[in-house]
Amino acid sequence: MEENWDSDGEGWDTVQAPVAASHNVGVSGSSTNRGRTRGGYTRGQGQHYNTTWRARGGHHSESRNRGNFRYDNTNRKVITISSNKVGRVIGKGGSKIRDLEYETDAKVKIGDSSGYSTEITLFGTNDAISKVESLINELVEERKPPTPKENPNNHKNAVSTATNEVSIDRNEYMMLNENGVEVIDWDKLNAACDKAQKEKWERLPKVNKNFYREDPTVSNMTPAEVSRWRLANNDIKVNRTFEEKEGLPPIPNPVITFEQAFQDYPEILKEIYKQGFKQPSPIQSQAWPILLRGDDMIGIAQTGTGKTLAFLLPALIHIDGQPTPREEREGPTVLILAPTRELALQIHKEVIKYEYRGIKSVCLYGGGDRREQIDTVAKGVDIVIATPGRLNDLTKAEHLNAINFSYIVLDEADRMLDMGFEPQIKKSLFDVRPDRQTVMTSATWPSGVRRLAQTYMKDPIQVNVGSLDLAAVHTVTQKIMFVEEDDKEHTLYEFIENMNKDEKVIIFCGKKATARHISTDLAVKGIECQALHGDRDQIDREAALEDMLEGTVNILVATDVASRGIDIKDLTHVINFDFPRQIEEYVHRVGRTGRAGKTGIALSFITRSDWAHASELIKILQEANQDVPDELQKMADRFSAMKLRKDRDGGEKRGRGGWNRRGAYY
């Protein structure tokens, strides 16, 4: 059994897949109990639900039941391959072995290794065993270098059009260094690769990006009117992110109505009217003209401001407006990358609300049925919403061709960088055409996001809704409660006992173990709740959100996996049981309530160990015109004094305050 880092970065998922080891390597096909959990108890226990074997497209339905694939383990064959080729059969994270099993209806188990050779046991019908053995033999056979072919331009290099690989004449790219040793001439080789890459892009069909016709009312807005409108709408600031260049068109004026943005797209307007919206949000008013015109854009706005719809509707128009018919394209047109599976699913729910000319989408995320996702992609989709890990998995396994993505969205870019997804983002965008349109959204503007924009965007326009300084939504009342660590649970349960029936709360914990403990303890006390964290199976995570949305339960115990992308419109309270490690996460936690014009309350438990965050928290409270407790200011002063002492003395002394019986900080 292999443990892979979950694609949303929050925890470890257990995957039924083989792992290459020096001796024993096996594939587990055991089924697991998966039910919907309420407060630590499992509903539907005893029902077997296996993530590896799923119902497949109707064939062999008599022997395949969804969640439990049955095979004849008495009919088997043992073959032997070289140990240094076992990786070819297994594939990254077990992807190749899963594909072999799916394609042949056989079962493959990697067995003992004698050092130089490894046994592989094949289970299934005679026909299935024969098929899988043939495929394995193809995988492990010696790979001969491709025969050089003379291209029409008499170059000695043979370039693969399907990949970026270049077969080269070795002698052409070697040189003698100052010591007379033959080495690679990297300058010449890199130049050849750049030329091959450029030729590859030139063979792709052209991309249409401009679909905007400015309404006369918008065109006639004076600069003073535009400035007044932006100031009145959360002090929007719009500018070129980097240096101004000659020849770039001026930044478009904002639209005030839906009709001004989509006058040429009545089907889009019809879908907007169906949702009951009255007018665009500030970010939408300014983003739609920019994106419909084909510019790259960075949207900096707090959560719950309508960023998803801001980039989604132009994406639909972009898909339909390309010169190559959709059925003739080699892959999807739009890619939306999100940091967590919850946010990816939330975006997917928004996408499917808008029916426009048969456009199809798929949501790719770790923990979901990989084969089902592959089948959906194979049938043809226009929009891919994905977490970075699963996207790279399917791209590397050649189930998804990223070359034709011409509209890219990096949603919650700051969160993706915080979670360490920058390498996966680079891999995802490496093979995407350079003339794409790129959109980036973020709640903050740290240096990492700026670096990402410089690397992957072309002359972007930046739209800031509100201040660039970190700020919490102003519709939330932020309250601070000073407690000792050992008293937090008692204080939490006291709050829950006094909750009204119509109130809903998310309780944020710093660790998965804490979330498990609290949800189980609440269940023992007879209080119904749900839990959302990385140790839960995907089906249970989705069930937890569904129960909160439906009102079946009104308490959700969660880690920061729920701090973004969770939209529970009637959420009344957020409780920070553990203060987050980064102040940015505090802002996003608070933003789960007070959404869509409603008000909410955020209650944070502060212990003496949280004193390092006091100064930053004070800034957040002051910006939102919230009360700043004297005790919090004292914590900030003591921490600042400690740092000065430490810097002056070069020592490691640490001083921490506490609260006396009267609740005063000392």
XYZ file of C-alpha atoms in Angstrom:
666
model
C 0.000 0.000 0.000
C 1.363 3.373 -0.981
C 0.830 6.681 0.695
C 0.825 9.632 -1.691
C 0.703 13.265 -0.758
C -2.848 14.396 -1.361
C -3.206 16.671 -4.375
C -4.735 19.429 -2.291
C -1.646 19.444 -0.081
C -3.613 19.036 3.142
C -2.855 15.484 4.155
C -1.998 11.929 3.228
C -4.366 9.815 1.195
C -4.210 6.037 1.243
C -3.989 4.728 -2.303
C -4.460 1.125 -3.343
C -1.402 0.981 -5.586
C 1.875 -0.892 -5.856
C 5.149 0.521 -4.652
C 8.518 -0.513 -6.017
C 10.758 -1.785 -3.240
C 13.873 -3.887 -3.051
C 12.028 -7.060 -2.076
C 8.296 -7.377 -1.507
C 6.021 -5.193 -3.552
C 2.314 -5.871 -3.653
C -0.993 -4.488 -4.798
C -3.776 -4.496 -2.293
C -7.272 -4.954 -3.605
C -8.948 -5.007 -0.238
C -12.109 -3.034 0.123
C -12.645 -0.397 2.762
C -15.676 0.771 4.684
C -16.738 4.181 3.529
C -19.855 5.745 4.846
C -21.048 9.216 5.624
C -19.790 10.252 9.004
C -21.639 12.294 11.564
C -19.550 13.485 14.456
C -17.232 10.531 14.282
C -19.805 7.788 13.620
C -20.015 6.037 10.240
C -23.279 5.519 8.429
C -23.561 2.545 6.134
C -20.955 0.450 7.855
C -20.288 -2.896 6.262
C -20.829 -1.583 2.760
C -17.644 -2.255 0.822
C -16.338 0.599 -1.240
C -13.096 0.011 -3.092
C -11.334 2.956 -4.695
C -9.307 0.899 -7.151
C -12.012 -1.162 -8.835
C -14.982 0.714 -10.231
C -17.832 -0.019 -12.597
C -16.612 0.536 -16.129
C -18.791 1.734 -18.959
C -21.185 -1.210 -19.015
C -18.863 -4.016 -20.177
C -18.552 -7.101 -17.983
C -21.315 -5.708 -15.817
C -22.182 -9.179 -14.586
C -18.801 -9.491 -12.873
C -18.143 -5.865 -11.941
C -20.163 -4.148 -9.297
C -19.443 -0.488 -8.531
C -17.046 -0.372 -5.613
C -16.184 -4.082 -5.683
C -14.450 -5.773 -8.631
C -14.415 -9.538 -8.411
C -11.793 -11.593 -10.223
C -10.950 -15.274 -10.278
C -7.883 -15.517 -8.051
C -7.503 -19.252 -8.761
C -6.553 -18.633 -12.407
C -3.119 -17.102 -12.364
C 0.181 -16.960 -14.169
C 3.593 -15.969 -12.840
C 6.043 -14.189 -15.127
C 9.515 -12.824 -14.399
C 11.013 -9.520 -15.534
C 14.262 -7.699 -14.852
C 14.116 -5.839 -11.541
C 15.416 -2.637 -13.091
C 12.323 -2.530 -15.339
C 9.659 -2.950 -12.638
C 9.171 0.829 -12.572
C 7.973 0.733 -16.182
C 5.153 -1.609 -15.184
C 4.193 0.304 -12.056
C 4.333 3.855 -13.404
C 4.260 7.060 -11.370
C 2.206 6.487 -8.229
C 0.959 3.184 -9.664
C -0.692 4.908 -12.661
C 0.618 2.467 -15.294
C -0.364 -0.662 -13.401
C -3.873 0.732 -12.880
C -4.150 1.410 -16.616
C -3.015 -2.141 -17.413
C -5.633 -3.609 -15.089
C -8.372 -1.412 -16.492
C -7.546 -2.114 -20.134
C -7.324 -5.898 -19.743
C -9.686 -6.800 -16.861
C -6.758 -8.608 -15.267
C -5.192 -8.198 -11.847
C -1.441 -7.547 -11.545
C 0.567 -8.202 -8.381
C 4.251 -7.353 -8.102
C 5.910 -10.072 -6.040
C 9.284 -11.052 -4.638
C 12.555 -9.893 -6.099
C 15.647 -12.075 -6.255
C 17.798 -9.031 -6.891
C 18.178 -9.240 -10.652
C 14.654 -10.439 -11.424
C 11.168 -9.842 -10.020
C 8.077 -12.062 -10.149
C 4.781 -10.665 -11.369
C 1.578 -12.647 -10.774
C -1.281 -12.159 -13.241
C -4.878 -13.024 -12.264
C -7.993 -13.289 -14.421
C -9.384 -15.162 -17.381
C -6.992 -16.754 -19.870
C -7.754 -14.006 -22.361
C -7.183 -11.239 -19.786
C -3.885 -12.782 -18.662
C -2.729 -13.078 -22.259
C -3.556 -9.418 -22.940
C -1.843 -8.042 -19.865
C 1.239 -10.233 -20.394
C 1.564 -8.911 -23.924
C 1.322 -5.304 -22.733
C 3.891 -5.897 -19.985
C 6.284 -7.444 -22.505
C 5.956 -4.326 -24.644
C 6.742 -2.125 -21.644
C 9.878 -3.984 -20.621
C 11.379 -4.711 -24.019
C 14.644 -2.957 -24.785
C 14.031 0.457 -26.280
C 16.044 1.151 -29.369
C 16.963 4.720 -30.228
C 14.841 6.149 -33.038
C 16.251 5.941 -36.534
C 17.340 9.441 -37.630
C 15.176 10.844 -40.405
C 16.130 13.625 -42.747
C 13.568 16.405 -42.402
C 12.474 18.620 -45.325
C 14.850 21.396 -44.241
C 17.882 19.058 -44.234
C 18.336 19.522 -40.480
C 20.031 16.647 -38.697
C 17.576 16.948 -35.830
C 14.372 14.928 -35.759
C 11.722 16.758 -33.724
C 8.687 14.961 -32.295
C 5.496 16.939 -32.882
C 3.703 15.173 -30.053
C 6.278 16.073 -27.389
C 9.119 18.460 -26.777
C 11.719 15.736 -27.272
C 14.433 16.328 -29.844
C 16.573 13.518 -31.265
C 19.952 15.020 -32.085
C 23.083 14.169 -33.950
C 25.454 13.879 -30.991
C 28.538 15.033 -32.885
C 26.896 18.252 -34.019
C 26.468 19.482 -30.440
C 29.850 18.532 -29.003
C 32.916 20.708 -28.660
C 36.401 20.640 -27.140
C 36.869 22.681 -23.985
C 40.053 24.510 -22.973
C 41.502 21.237 -21.683
C 40.874 19.438 -24.953
C 38.028 17.362 -23.478
C 34.916 16.783 -25.573
C 31.863 18.319 -23.858
C 28.339 19.349 -24.824
C 27.968 22.746 -26.486
C 24.991 23.847 -24.401
C 24.539 27.182 -26.176
C 24.171 25.466 -29.527
C 21.934 22.723 -28.125
C 19.648 25.211 -26.323
C 19.372 27.282 -29.488
C 18.306 24.172 -31.435
C 15.714 23.296 -28.801
C 14.333 26.857 -28.821
C 14.034 26.711 -32.596
C 12.243 23.361 -32.462
C 9.871 24.707 -29.795
C 9.099 27.776 -31.888
C 8.376 25.640 -34.956
C 6.063 23.526 -32.814
C 4.046 26.553 -31.688
C 3.805 27.860 -35.242
C 2.059 24.675 -36.351
C -0.793 25.231 -33.870
C -4.040 26.906 -35.010
C -4.380 30.609 -34.285
C -6.147 31.801 -31.132
C -8.894 34.425 -31.074
C -8.853 36.424 -27.849
C -10.732 39.670 -28.554
C -14.516 39.351 -28.250
C -15.331 42.781 -26.840
C -17.360 45.578 -28.403
C -17.483 48.517 -26.051
C -20.927 49.944 -25.356
C -21.244 53.654 -26.331
C -22.291 54.544 -22.785
C -19.101 52.962 -21.450
C -16.966 54.608 -24.153
C -18.342 58.057 -23.278
C -17.436 57.840 -19.581
C -14.990 60.625 -18.733
C -11.828 59.870 -16.707
C -13.384 61.724 -13.774
C -16.526 59.565 -13.942
C -14.432 56.399 -14.097
C -12.379 57.500 -11.083
C -15.499 58.331 -9.065
C -17.058 54.970 -9.902
C -13.928 53.042 -8.920
C -13.598 54.984 -5.667
C -17.236 54.338 -4.777
C -16.893 50.610 -5.517
C -14.407 49.481 -2.866
C -11.731 51.886 -4.102
C -10.843 49.805 -7.161
C -7.379 50.477 -8.541
C -6.474 49.404 -12.080
C -3.034 49.598 -13.655
C -0.462 47.699 -15.681
C 1.272 45.341 -13.272
C 4.706 45.910 -14.734
C 6.213 48.626 -16.902
C 4.071 50.497 -19.406
C 4.995 49.696 -23.004
C 4.411 51.747 -26.093
C 1.629 50.508 -28.311
C -0.440 48.845 -25.571
C -4.142 49.764 -25.659
C -5.534 51.868 -22.798
C -7.146 50.100 -19.858
C -10.874 49.725 -20.643
C -13.552 51.506 -18.631
C -15.729 49.431 -16.297
C -19.172 48.221 -17.310
C -22.071 49.162 -15.045
C -24.646 46.616 -16.244
C -24.633 43.043 -17.523
C -25.994 44.243 -20.857
C -23.026 46.545 -21.435
C -20.648 43.600 -21.087
C -22.575 40.919 -22.970
C -24.730 42.830 -25.446
C -23.504 40.554 -28.257
C -24.097 37.358 -26.274
C -27.819 37.034 -25.447
C -27.412 33.400 -24.348
C -24.921 34.493 -21.684
C -27.313 37.223 -20.526
C -30.101 34.655 -20.307
C -27.982 32.463 -18.016
C -27.134 35.469 -15.820
C -30.800 36.398 -15.492
C -31.598 32.804 -14.472
C -29.280 33.209 -11.466
C -31.222 36.257 -10.273
C -28.289 38.702 -10.156
C -29.211 42.398 -10.190
C -25.881 44.002 -11.137
C -22.235 43.044 -11.531
C -19.943 42.996 -8.519
C -17.056 45.531 -8.579
C -14.471 42.945 -9.669
C -16.799 41.707 -12.432
C -17.513 45.216 -13.734
C -13.835 45.920 -14.271
C -12.645 42.403 -15.169
C -15.131 41.571 -17.931
C -14.011 44.313 -20.394
C -10.362 43.395 -19.789
C -10.830 39.649 -20.262
C -13.274 39.901 -23.175
C -10.722 42.086 -24.958
C -8.152 39.298 -24.557
C -5.767 40.858 -22.036
C -4.011 38.942 -19.272
C -5.352 39.988 -15.875
C -4.485 39.717 -12.181
C -7.491 40.075 -9.891
C -6.649 40.936 -6.286
C -9.813 40.754 -4.195
C -11.019 39.216 -0.986
C -12.981 35.972 -0.962
C -16.692 36.153 -1.757
C -16.413 39.079 -4.187
C -17.490 37.245 -7.355
C -14.066 36.396 -8.805
C -15.201 33.034 -10.204
C -17.899 34.537 -12.422
C -15.469 37.285 -13.427
C -13.204 34.816 -15.245
C -15.791 32.138 -16.091
C -18.141 33.979 -18.470
C -15.324 35.298 -20.704
C -13.950 31.735 -20.732
C -17.231 30.415 -22.169
C -17.149 33.011 -24.934
C -13.462 32.259 -25.596
C -14.207 28.542 -26.036
C -16.990 29.118 -28.535
C -15.133 31.800 -30.471
C -12.085 29.844 -31.665
C -11.606 29.223 -35.413
C -11.118 25.470 -34.978
C -14.438 23.699 -34.255
C -14.572 22.146 -30.802
C -14.953 18.620 -32.116
C -11.726 18.998 -34.142
C -9.532 20.275 -31.301
C -6.866 17.985 -29.876
C -7.684 18.801 -26.261
C -9.581 21.074 -23.877
C -9.467 24.842 -24.341
C -9.730 26.211 -20.787
C -7.706 25.206 -17.720
C -8.611 26.397 -14.218
C -6.071 25.447 -11.549
C -7.158 25.527 -7.892
C -5.156 24.734 -4.731
C -7.625 22.382 -3.036
C -10.160 19.799 -4.122
C -12.898 21.700 -2.242
C -12.225 24.879 -4.219
C -12.011 22.896 -7.472
C -15.396 21.307 -6.773
C -16.853 24.690 -5.822
C -15.707 26.163 -9.152
C -17.101 23.149 -11.007
C -20.496 23.691 -9.378
C -20.442 27.283 -10.639
C -19.449 26.175 -14.143
C -22.293 23.703 -14.528
C -24.827 26.370 -13.545
C -24.228 28.115 -16.871
C -25.394 26.201 -19.939
C -23.775 27.681 -23.022
C -23.706 25.931 -26.383
C -23.048 22.457 -25.035
C -19.748 23.338 -23.347
C -18.595 20.485 -21.104
C -16.313 20.506 -18.082
C -14.541 18.036 -15.819
C -13.141 18.364 -12.302
C -9.835 16.555 -11.730
C -8.654 16.151 -8.147
C -6.832 13.693 -5.938
C -9.117 11.370 -4.025
C -11.659 11.257 -6.850
C -12.132 8.267 -9.149
C -9.094 8.552 -11.407
C -10.446 6.206 -14.075
C -13.772 7.995 -14.164
C -11.960 11.307 -14.629
C -9.839 9.815 -17.426
C -12.948 8.477 -19.181
C -14.630 11.889 -18.993
C -11.587 13.588 -20.502
C -11.412 10.943 -23.241
C -15.029 11.621 -24.250
C -14.160 15.268 -24.839
C -14.376 18.306 -22.562
C -13.838 22.028 -23.045
C -13.007 23.115 -19.484
C -10.665 21.357 -17.072
C -10.857 22.388 -13.403
C -8.006 20.696 -11.575
C -5.703 20.577 -8.609
C -2.023 20.708 -9.672
C -1.166 17.183 -8.520
C -3.921 15.370 -10.414
C -3.426 17.513 -13.522
C 0.253 16.579 -13.689
C -0.613 12.932 -13.037
C -2.961 12.710 -16.034
C -0.738 14.839 -18.256
C 2.336 12.697 -17.575
C 0.314 9.533 -18.195
C -0.712 11.097 -21.553
C -4.421 11.008 -20.771
C -4.578 14.777 -21.169
C -2.877 16.957 -23.768
C -2.173 20.426 -22.371
C -0.810 21.945 -25.559
C -4.135 23.391 -26.729
C -5.090 25.226 -23.533
C -5.501 28.818 -24.697
C -7.250 30.278 -21.615
C -5.531 29.601 -18.276
C -6.780 30.558 -14.810
C -4.647 30.289 -11.667
C -7.257 30.678 -8.936
C -6.133 31.506 -5.390
C -2.533 31.748 -6.616
C -1.238 32.841 -3.210
C -2.721 29.749 -1.583
C -1.160 27.476 -4.223
C 2.253 28.942 -3.483
C 1.709 28.656 0.273
C 0.971 24.962 -0.213
C 4.171 24.417 -2.207
C 2.555 23.890 -5.615
C 4.916 26.134 -7.599
C 6.819 23.152 -9.130
C 3.549 21.549 -10.239
C 2.332 24.839 -11.705
C 5.547 25.135 -13.707
C 5.109 21.598 -15.023
C 1.467 22.295 -15.905
C 2.305 25.419 -17.898
C 5.521 24.165 -19.509
C 3.833 22.714 -22.585
C 1.019 25.269 -22.917
C 1.129 27.524 -25.960
C 2.757 30.922 -25.272
C 0.018 32.960 -26.978
C -2.535 31.849 -24.401
C -4.609 34.246 -22.304
C -3.756 33.960 -18.604
C -5.822 35.021 -15.594
C -4.600 34.993 -12.016
C -6.687 35.612 -8.905
C -5.368 36.119 -5.418
C -6.489 37.573 -2.121
C -3.016 38.949 -1.393
C -0.020 40.196 -3.413
C 3.109 38.575 -1.967
C 6.431 38.439 -3.798
C 5.854 34.822 -4.874
C 2.647 35.709 -6.718
C 4.392 38.658 -8.358
C 7.186 36.338 -9.515
C 4.622 33.909 -10.940
C 2.955 36.734 -12.853
C 6.268 37.934 -14.298
C 7.060 34.428 -15.519
C 3.756 33.354 -17.051
C 1.817 36.494 -17.988
C 2.191 38.979 -20.820
C 1.576 42.668 -20.056
C -1.078 41.887 -17.436
C -3.569 44.433 -16.123
C -3.957 44.343 -12.361
C -7.325 44.985 -10.725
C -7.205 45.609 -6.966
C -10.529 45.671 -5.177
C -9.787 47.462 -1.913
C -6.382 47.895 -0.339
C -3.426 45.671 -1.128
C -2.867 45.467 2.620
C -4.161 42.297 4.234
C -7.741 42.926 5.371
C -10.714 40.916 6.605
C -14.213 41.433 5.251
C -15.992 44.275 7.019
C -19.311 42.451 7.346
C -17.836 40.193 10.058
C -17.607 41.128 13.725
C -14.249 39.870 14.998
C -14.112 38.878 18.651
C -11.091 37.804 20.680
C -11.274 35.497 23.712
C -8.181 34.962 25.873
C -7.979 31.429 27.272
C -5.420 28.994 28.574
C -4.667 26.050 26.278
C -6.306 23.533 28.621
C -9.516 25.587 28.816
C -10.203 25.835 25.084
C -12.377 22.722 24.821
C -14.531 23.720 27.789
C -14.987 27.212 26.306
C -15.918 25.741 22.923
C -18.507 23.351 24.349
C -20.002 26.162 26.397
C -20.431 28.192 23.188
C -22.036 25.259 21.354
C -24.493 24.600 24.179
C -25.736 28.194 23.868
C -26.081 28.176 20.061
C -29.467 28.900 18.511
C -30.993 26.300 16.209
C -30.700 28.548 13.152
C -26.989 29.274 13.660
C -24.240 27.535 11.712
C -20.574 27.423 12.666
C -17.235 26.259 11.287
C -14.684 25.371 13.974
C -11.141 25.692 12.592
C -8.396 23.527 14.091
C -4.678 23.648 13.433
C -4.192 19.883 13.146
C -6.135 16.967 11.710
C -5.782 15.110 15.014
C -7.438 18.008 16.851
C -10.322 18.096 14.369
C -10.833 14.331 14.761
C -10.764 14.610 18.546
C -13.284 17.455 18.737
C -15.724 15.935 16.224
C -15.611 12.585 18.031
C -16.022 14.218 21.423
C -19.042 16.193 20.190
C -20.602 12.968 18.901
C -20.057 11.303 22.275
C -21.877 14.238 23.868
C -24.797 13.676 21.468
C -24.093 16.784 19.377
C -24.356 16.189 15.625
C -21.525 17.621 13.553
C -19.398 16.941 10.516
C -15.623 16.906 10.018
C -13.538 18.068 7.073
C -9.796 17.369 6.938
C -7.163 15.581 4.870
C -7.474 12.215 6.603
C -11.077 11.777 5.464
C -11.931 9.965 2.244
C -13.181 12.151 -0.579
C -16.698 10.741 -0.444
C -16.895 11.675 3.241
C -15.489 15.156 2.637
C -18.159 15.799 0.019
C -20.818 14.407 2.340
C -19.672 16.744 5.121
C -20.145 19.794 2.922
C -23.451 18.501 1.598
C -24.795 18.069 5.129
C -23.807 21.640 6.009
C -25.357 23.054 2.839
C -28.582 21.109 3.343
C -28.781 22.041 7.011
C -28.678 18.429 8.177
C -25.946 19.508 10.603
C -24.955 23.011 11.637
C -21.462 22.386 13.024
C -18.428 21.684 10.832
C -15.054 20.914 12.442
C -12.325 21.573 9.884
C -8.677 22.281 9.186
C -7.525 25.015 6.800
C -8.552 22.833 3.871
C -11.947 24.543 4.389
C -10.622 28.097 4.700
C -10.986 28.744 0.962
C -13.463 27.632 -1.659
C -16.205 26.799 0.841
C -19.359 28.813 0.214
C -22.002 28.195 2.894
C -24.222 31.234 2.440
C -26.031 31.012 5.797
C -22.923 30.447 7.926
C -23.242 32.665 11.001
C -20.071 31.947 12.992
C -16.427 31.060 12.520
C -14.491 29.858 15.560
C -10.707 29.766 15.489
C -10.147 27.009 18.031
C -6.462 27.158 17.101
C -5.077 30.409 15.756
C -3.617 29.795 12.268
C 0.103 29.656 11.628
C -0.125 32.461 9.055
C -2.151 35.646 9.391
C -3.349 35.245 5.775
C -5.237 32.111 6.792
C -6.938 34.070 9.572
C -8.327 36.440 6.935
C -9.571 33.567 4.791
C -11.130 31.746 7.734
C -12.990 34.896 8.735
C -14.166 35.262 5.133
C -16.218 32.047 5.337
C -18.977 34.057 7.032
C -20.392 37.498 6.299
C -20.772 36.611 2.617
C -23.159 37.971 -0.028
C -24.021 41.042 2.026
C -24.868 39.122 5.204
C -23.188 39.632 8.555
C -21.274 37.117 10.640
C -19.183 36.669 13.772
C -15.615 35.361 14.025
C -14.491 34.249 17.480
C -10.789 33.506 18.028
C -9.334 31.705 21.036
C -5.993 33.323 21.879
C -3.481 31.611 24.162
C -0.122 32.806 25.410
C 1.589 30.785 22.663
C -0.094 32.982 20.022
C 1.701 36.169 21.072
C 3.796 36.241 17.890
C 0.603 36.944 15.883
C -0.694 39.712 18.139
C 0.799 42.634 16.226
C -0.490 41.408 12.838
C -3.906 40.634 14.304
C -4.144 44.157 15.725
C -3.618 45.583 12.215
C -6.420 43.408 10.839
C -8.786 44.459 13.626
C -7.970 48.143 13.255
C -8.425 48.087 9.480
C -11.918 46.629 9.940
C -12.794 49.112 12.736
C -12.994 46.344 15.329
C -12.261 46.646 19.033
C -8.650 45.908 19.997
C -8.495 44.418 23.533
C -5.885 45.868 25.871
C -4.606 42.354 26.560
C -3.834 41.874 22.851
C -1.845 45.108 22.741
C 0.117 43.982 25.823
C 0.909 40.687 24.116
C 2.207 42.526 21.066
C 4.331 44.847 23.229
C 5.836 41.969 25.205
C 6.676 40.029 22.034
C 8.277 43.096 20.467
C 10.309 43.738 23.632
C 11.427 40.104 23.707
C 12.652 40.315 20.122
C 14.579 43.500 20.865
C 16.199 41.865 23.917
C 17.050 38.783 21.912
C 18.594 40.830 19.110
C 20.559 42.920 21.585
C 21.798 40.077 23.774
C 22.070 37.400 21.116
C 20.504 35.000 23.618
C 17.738 32.469 23.394
C 15.675 33.669 26.364
C 11.968 33.525 25.842
C 9.408 35.281 27.967
C 5.699 34.713 27.718
C 2.893 36.318 29.570
C -0.358 34.899 30.820
C -3.670 35.871 32.340
C -4.469 36.260 36.010
C -7.715 35.153 37.586
C -9.385 38.432 36.630
C -8.586 37.893 32.940
C -5.900 40.596 32.804
C -2.720 39.978 30.843
C 0.548 40.131 32.794
